[in-house]
Each structure stands twice: as C-alpha cells, then as structure tokens.
Coordinates of N, CA and C in Angstrom, one line a residue:
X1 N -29.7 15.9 -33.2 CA -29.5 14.5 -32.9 C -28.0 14.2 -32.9
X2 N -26.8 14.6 -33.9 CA -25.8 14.7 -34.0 C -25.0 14.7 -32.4
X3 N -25.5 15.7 -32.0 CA -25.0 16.3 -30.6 C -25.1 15.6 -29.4
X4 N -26.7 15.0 -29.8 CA -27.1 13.7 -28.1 C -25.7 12.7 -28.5
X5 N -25.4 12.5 -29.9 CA -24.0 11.4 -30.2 C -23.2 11.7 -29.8
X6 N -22.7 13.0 -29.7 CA -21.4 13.4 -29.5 C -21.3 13.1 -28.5
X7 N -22.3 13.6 -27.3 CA -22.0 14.2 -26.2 C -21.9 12.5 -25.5
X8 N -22.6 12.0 -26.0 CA -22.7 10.1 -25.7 C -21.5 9.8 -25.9
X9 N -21.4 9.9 -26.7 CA -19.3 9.1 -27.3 C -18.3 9.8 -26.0
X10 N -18.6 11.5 -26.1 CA -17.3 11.9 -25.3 C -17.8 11.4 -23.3
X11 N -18.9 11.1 -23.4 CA -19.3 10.9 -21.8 C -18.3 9.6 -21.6
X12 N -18.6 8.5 -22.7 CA -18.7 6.7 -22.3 C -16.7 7.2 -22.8
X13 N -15.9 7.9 -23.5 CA -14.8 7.7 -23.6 C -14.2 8.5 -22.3
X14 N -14.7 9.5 -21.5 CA -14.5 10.0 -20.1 C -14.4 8.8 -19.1
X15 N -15.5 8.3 -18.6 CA -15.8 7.3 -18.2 C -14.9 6.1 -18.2
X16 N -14.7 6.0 -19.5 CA -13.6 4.7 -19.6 C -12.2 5.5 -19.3
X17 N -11.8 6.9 -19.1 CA -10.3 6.7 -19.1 C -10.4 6.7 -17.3
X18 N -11.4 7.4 -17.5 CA -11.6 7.1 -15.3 C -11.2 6.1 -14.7
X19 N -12.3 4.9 -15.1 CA -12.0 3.6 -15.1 C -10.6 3.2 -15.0
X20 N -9.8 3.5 -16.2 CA -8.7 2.8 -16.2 C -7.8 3.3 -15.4
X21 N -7.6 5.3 -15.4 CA -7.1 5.4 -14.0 C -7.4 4.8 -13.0
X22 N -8.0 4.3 -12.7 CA -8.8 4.0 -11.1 C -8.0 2.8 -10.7
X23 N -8.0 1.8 -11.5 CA -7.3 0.6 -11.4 C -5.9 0.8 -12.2
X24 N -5.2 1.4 -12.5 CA -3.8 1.5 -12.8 C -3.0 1.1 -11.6
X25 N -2.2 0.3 -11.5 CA -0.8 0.0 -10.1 C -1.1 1.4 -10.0
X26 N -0.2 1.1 -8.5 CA 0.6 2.4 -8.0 C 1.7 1.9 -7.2
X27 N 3.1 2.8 -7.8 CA 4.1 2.6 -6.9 C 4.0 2.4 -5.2
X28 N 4.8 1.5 -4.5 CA 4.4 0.9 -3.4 C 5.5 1.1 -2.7
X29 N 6.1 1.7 -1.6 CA 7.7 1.6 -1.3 C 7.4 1.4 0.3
X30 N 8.1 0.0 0.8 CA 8.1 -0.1 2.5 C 9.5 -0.4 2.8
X31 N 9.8 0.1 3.7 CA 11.1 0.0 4.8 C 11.0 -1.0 5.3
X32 N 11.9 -1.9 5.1 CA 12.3 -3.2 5.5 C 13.3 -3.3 6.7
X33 N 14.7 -2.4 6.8 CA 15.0 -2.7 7.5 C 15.7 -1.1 7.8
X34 N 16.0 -0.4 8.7 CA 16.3 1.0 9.1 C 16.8 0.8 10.5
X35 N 17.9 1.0 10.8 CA 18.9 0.8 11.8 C 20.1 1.0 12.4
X36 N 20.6 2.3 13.8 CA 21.6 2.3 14.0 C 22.3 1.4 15.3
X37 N 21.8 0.3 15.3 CA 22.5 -1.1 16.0 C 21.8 -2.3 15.4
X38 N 23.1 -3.4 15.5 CA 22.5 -4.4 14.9 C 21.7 -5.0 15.9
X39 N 21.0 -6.3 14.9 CA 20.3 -7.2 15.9 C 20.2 -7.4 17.2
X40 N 21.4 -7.2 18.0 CA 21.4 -7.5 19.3 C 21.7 -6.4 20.2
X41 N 21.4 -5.3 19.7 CA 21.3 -3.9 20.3 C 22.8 -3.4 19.9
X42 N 23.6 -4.0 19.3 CA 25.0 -3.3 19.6 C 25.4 -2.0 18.9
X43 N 25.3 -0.6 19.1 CA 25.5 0.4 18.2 C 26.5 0.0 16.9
X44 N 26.3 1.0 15.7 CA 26.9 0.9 14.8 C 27.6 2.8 15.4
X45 N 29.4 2.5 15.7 CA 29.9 3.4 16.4 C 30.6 4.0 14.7
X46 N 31.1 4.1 14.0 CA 31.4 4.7 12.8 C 31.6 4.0 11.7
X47 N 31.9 4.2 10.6 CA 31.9 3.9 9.0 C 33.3 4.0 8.6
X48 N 33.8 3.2 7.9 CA 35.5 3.6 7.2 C 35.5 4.8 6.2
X49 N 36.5 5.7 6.3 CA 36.4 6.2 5.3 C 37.4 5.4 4.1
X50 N 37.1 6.5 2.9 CA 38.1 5.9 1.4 C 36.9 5.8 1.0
X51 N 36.8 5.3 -0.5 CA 36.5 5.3 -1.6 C 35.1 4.0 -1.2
X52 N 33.8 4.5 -1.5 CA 33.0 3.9 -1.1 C 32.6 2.0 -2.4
X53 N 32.1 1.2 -1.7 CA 32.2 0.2 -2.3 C 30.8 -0.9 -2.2
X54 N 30.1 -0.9 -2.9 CA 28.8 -1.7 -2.8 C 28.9 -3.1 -3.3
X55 N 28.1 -4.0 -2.3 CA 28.3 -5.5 -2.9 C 26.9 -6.0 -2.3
X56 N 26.2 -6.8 -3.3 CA 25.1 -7.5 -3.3 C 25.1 -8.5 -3.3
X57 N 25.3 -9.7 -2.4 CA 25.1 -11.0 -2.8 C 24.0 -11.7 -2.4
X58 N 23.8 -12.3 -3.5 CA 22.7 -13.6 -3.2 C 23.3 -14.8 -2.8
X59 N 23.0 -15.2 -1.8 CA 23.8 -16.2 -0.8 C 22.5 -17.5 -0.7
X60 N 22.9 -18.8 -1.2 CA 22.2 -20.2 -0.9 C 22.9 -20.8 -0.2
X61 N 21.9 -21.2 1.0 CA 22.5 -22.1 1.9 C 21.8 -23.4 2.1
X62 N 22.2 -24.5 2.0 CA 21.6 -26.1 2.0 C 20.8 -25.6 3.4
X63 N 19.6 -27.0 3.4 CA 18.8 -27.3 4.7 C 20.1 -27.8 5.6
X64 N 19.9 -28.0 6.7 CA 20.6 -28.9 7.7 C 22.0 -28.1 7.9
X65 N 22.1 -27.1 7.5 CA 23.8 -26.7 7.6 C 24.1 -25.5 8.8
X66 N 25.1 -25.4 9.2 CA 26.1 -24.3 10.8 C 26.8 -23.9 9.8
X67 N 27.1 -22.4 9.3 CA 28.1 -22.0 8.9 C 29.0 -21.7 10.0
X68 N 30.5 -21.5 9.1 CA 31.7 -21.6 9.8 C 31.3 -19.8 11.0
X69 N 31.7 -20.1 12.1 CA 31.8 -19.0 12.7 C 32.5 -17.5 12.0
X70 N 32.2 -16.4 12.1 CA 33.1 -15.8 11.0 C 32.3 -14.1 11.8
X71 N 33.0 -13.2 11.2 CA 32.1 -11.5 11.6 C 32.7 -10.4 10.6
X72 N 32.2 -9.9 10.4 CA 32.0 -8.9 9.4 C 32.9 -7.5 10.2
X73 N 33.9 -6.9 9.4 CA 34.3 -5.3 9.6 C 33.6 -3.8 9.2
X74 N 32.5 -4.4 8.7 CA 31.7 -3.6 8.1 C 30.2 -3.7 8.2
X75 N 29.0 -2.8 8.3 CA 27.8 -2.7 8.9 C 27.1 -3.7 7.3
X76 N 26.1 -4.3 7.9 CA 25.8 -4.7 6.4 C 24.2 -5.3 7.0
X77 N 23.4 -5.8 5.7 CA 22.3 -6.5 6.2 C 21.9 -7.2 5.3
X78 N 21.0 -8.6 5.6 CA 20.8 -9.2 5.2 C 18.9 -9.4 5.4
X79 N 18.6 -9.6 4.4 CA 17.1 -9.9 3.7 C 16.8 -11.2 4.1
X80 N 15.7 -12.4 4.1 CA 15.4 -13.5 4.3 C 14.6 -13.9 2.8
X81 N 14.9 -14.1 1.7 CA 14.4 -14.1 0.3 C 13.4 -15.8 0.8
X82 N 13.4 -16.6 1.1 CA 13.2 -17.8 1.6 C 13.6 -19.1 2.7
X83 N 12.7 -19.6 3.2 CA 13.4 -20.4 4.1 C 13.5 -20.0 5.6
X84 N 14.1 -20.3 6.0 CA 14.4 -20.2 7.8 C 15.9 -20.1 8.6
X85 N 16.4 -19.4 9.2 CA 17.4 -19.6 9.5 C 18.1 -18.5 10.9
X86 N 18.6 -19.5 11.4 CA 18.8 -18.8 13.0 C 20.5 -18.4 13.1
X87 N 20.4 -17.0 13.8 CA 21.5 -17.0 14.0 C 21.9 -16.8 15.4
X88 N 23.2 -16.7 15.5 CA 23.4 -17.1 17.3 C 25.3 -16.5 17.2
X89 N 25.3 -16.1 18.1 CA 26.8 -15.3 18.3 C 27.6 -16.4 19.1
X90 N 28.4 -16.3 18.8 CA 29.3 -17.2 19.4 C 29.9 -17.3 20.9
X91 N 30.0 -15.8 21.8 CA 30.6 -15.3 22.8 C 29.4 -15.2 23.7
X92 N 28.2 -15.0 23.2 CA 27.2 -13.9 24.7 C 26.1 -15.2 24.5
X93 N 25.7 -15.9 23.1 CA 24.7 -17.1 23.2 C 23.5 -16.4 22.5
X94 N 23.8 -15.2 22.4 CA 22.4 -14.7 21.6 C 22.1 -15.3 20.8
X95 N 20.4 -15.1 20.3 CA 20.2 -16.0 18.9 C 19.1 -15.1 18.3
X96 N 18.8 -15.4 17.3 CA 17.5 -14.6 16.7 C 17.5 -15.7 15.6
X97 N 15.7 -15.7 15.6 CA 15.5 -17.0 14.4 C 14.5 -15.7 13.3
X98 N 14.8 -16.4 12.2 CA 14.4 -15.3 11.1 C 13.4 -16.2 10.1
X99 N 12.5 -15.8 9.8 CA 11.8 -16.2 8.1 C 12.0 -15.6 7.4
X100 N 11.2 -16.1 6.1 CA 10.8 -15.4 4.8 C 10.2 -14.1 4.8
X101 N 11.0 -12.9 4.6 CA 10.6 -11.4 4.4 C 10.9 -10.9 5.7
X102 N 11.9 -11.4 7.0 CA 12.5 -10.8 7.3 C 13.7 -10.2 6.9
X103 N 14.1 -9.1 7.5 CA 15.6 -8.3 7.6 C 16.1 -8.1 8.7
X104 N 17.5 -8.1 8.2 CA 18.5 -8.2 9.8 C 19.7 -7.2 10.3
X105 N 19.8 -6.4 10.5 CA 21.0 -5.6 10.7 C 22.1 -6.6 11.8
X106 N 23.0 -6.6 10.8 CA 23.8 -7.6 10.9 C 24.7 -7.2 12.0
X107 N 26.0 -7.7 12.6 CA 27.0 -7.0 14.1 C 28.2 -7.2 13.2
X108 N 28.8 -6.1 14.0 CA 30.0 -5.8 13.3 C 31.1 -6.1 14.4
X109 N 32.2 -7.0 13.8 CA 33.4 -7.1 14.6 C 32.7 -8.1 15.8
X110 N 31.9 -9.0 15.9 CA 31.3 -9.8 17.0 C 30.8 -11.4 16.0
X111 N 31.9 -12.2 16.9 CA 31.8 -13.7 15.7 C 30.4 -14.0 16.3
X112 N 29.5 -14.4 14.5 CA 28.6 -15.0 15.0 C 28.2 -16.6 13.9
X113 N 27.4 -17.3 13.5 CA 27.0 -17.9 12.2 C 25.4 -18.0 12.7
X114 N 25.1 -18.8 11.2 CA 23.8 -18.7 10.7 C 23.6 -20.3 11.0
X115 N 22.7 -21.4 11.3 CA 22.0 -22.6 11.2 C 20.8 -22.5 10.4
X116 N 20.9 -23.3 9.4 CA 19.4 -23.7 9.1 C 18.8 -24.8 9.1
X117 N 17.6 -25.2 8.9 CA 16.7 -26.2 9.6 C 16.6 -27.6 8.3
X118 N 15.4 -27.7 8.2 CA 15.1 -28.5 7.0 C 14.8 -28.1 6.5
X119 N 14.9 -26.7 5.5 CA 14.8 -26.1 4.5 C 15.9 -25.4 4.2
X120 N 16.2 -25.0 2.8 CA 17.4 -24.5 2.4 C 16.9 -23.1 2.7
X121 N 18.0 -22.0 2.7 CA 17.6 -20.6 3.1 C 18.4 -20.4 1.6
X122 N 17.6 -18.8 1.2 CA 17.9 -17.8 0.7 C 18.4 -16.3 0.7
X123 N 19.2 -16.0 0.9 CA 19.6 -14.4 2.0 C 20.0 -13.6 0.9
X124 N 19.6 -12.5 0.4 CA 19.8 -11.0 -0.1 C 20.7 -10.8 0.8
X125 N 22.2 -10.2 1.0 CA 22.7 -9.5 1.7 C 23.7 -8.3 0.6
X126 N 23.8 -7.0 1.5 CA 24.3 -5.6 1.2 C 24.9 -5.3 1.9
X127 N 26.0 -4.9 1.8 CA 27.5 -4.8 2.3 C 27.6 -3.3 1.8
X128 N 27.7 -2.2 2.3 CA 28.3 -0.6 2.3 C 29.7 -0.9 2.7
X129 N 31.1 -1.3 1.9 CA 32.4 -1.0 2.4 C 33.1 0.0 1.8
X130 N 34.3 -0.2 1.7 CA 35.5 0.7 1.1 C 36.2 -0.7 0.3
X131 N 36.8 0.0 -0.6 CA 37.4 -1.0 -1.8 C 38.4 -1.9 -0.9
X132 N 38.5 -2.4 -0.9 CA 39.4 -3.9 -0.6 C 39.1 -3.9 0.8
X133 N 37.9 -3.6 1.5 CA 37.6 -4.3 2.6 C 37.1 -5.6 3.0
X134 N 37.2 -6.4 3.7 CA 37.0 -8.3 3.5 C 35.7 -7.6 3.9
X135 N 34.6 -8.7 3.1 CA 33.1 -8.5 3.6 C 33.0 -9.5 5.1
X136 N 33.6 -10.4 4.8 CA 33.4 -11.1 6.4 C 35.7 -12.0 6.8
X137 N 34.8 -12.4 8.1 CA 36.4 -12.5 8.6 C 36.5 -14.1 9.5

C-alpha cells in the first residue's frame, strides 16, 4: 500500500511541474525596424568614424504642433511609443504618416519635420554617433 502512495504523490508532483512548465512566459524578440535606407528610399552611404556614441531620447510632442524644419548628420531611428504623427521633407514633399508601434529609419543630411494631429505623440528615438556629433541640425 505504501508504494500505490508513493508512486501517487511522485505522479501528481510530475504532473504539476509539467503544468507549470507549460504555461511559464517565454522570451519573445521582434524586429521592429532593420534598414539600409531611410524612409524615403535614400541609402545610408557611410558611418563617421571616432569614438562611438549612443543616445536615447524620449521625445514629447504637444497635439497640434510643426516642428522647426531641421536633419540629422547621423543615421538614427525613431519608435512611435503613442499617438500619431506625420512627417514630410521639406525639398521633394514626401510625407509618411506613422502610429502607435510604428518605426522609422530616419534621412540623413535631408531637412525634414514631424506634424502632429490632435493627439500628443510620443517617439523613442536612437541616435548611433561619434562623441560631439549634433544629433540634429
């Protein structure tokens, strides 16, 4: 009789570690944004060298606002964390309208700005430069 118990206990404690394996998370990794031209097809033609330099900002922007025209020396990208917001180049008229959980490979050396609507936007942006490079211009 001893043994029908044993073998009872070690079946239902099998059983339950199964279980909890089964439903444990599992790590999840998706590619959001992978790119050798930005947005508007324009190749990304080389990288500065020197001393490499990472910058992360979280950028809030009011509903209703045109940022100042401005372009970047350096490849960089930007995330859509919330909100809406269209961007448009200054010289050729291009535009691209973006949402929530898009990503953008941004243009380099081509003035462009961002509009948003009646909602405030939220933007993740990552900047890869070299130490004292301006992130925008």
């Amino acid at each position: 009789m001893p043994y029908k118990l044993l073998i009872t206990a070690a079946l239902i404690a099998l059983t339950g570690s199964a279980v909890a394996q089964q439903s444990a998370p599992t790590v999840e990794s998706r590619v959001l944004l992978k790119s050798k031209a930005s947005w508007d097809g324009t190749p990304y033609t080389s990288y500065p060298e020197g001393q490499p330099e990472l910058t992360l900002l979280k950028i809030n922007i009011p509903a209703n606002t045109a940022l100042k025209w401005h372009s970047h020396p350096i490849p960089n990208a930007a995330y859509v964390a919330s909100g809406e917001i269209t961007v448009e180049t200054r010289d050729s008229k291009k535009e691209i309208r973006l949402k929530k959980g898009d990503a953008l490979a941004e243009m380099v050396d081509i003035m462009h700005r961002g509009k948003t609507g009646d909602t405030p936007v939220e933007l993740i942006v990552f900047y890869a430069a070299t130490e004292a490079t301006p992130l925008s211009q």
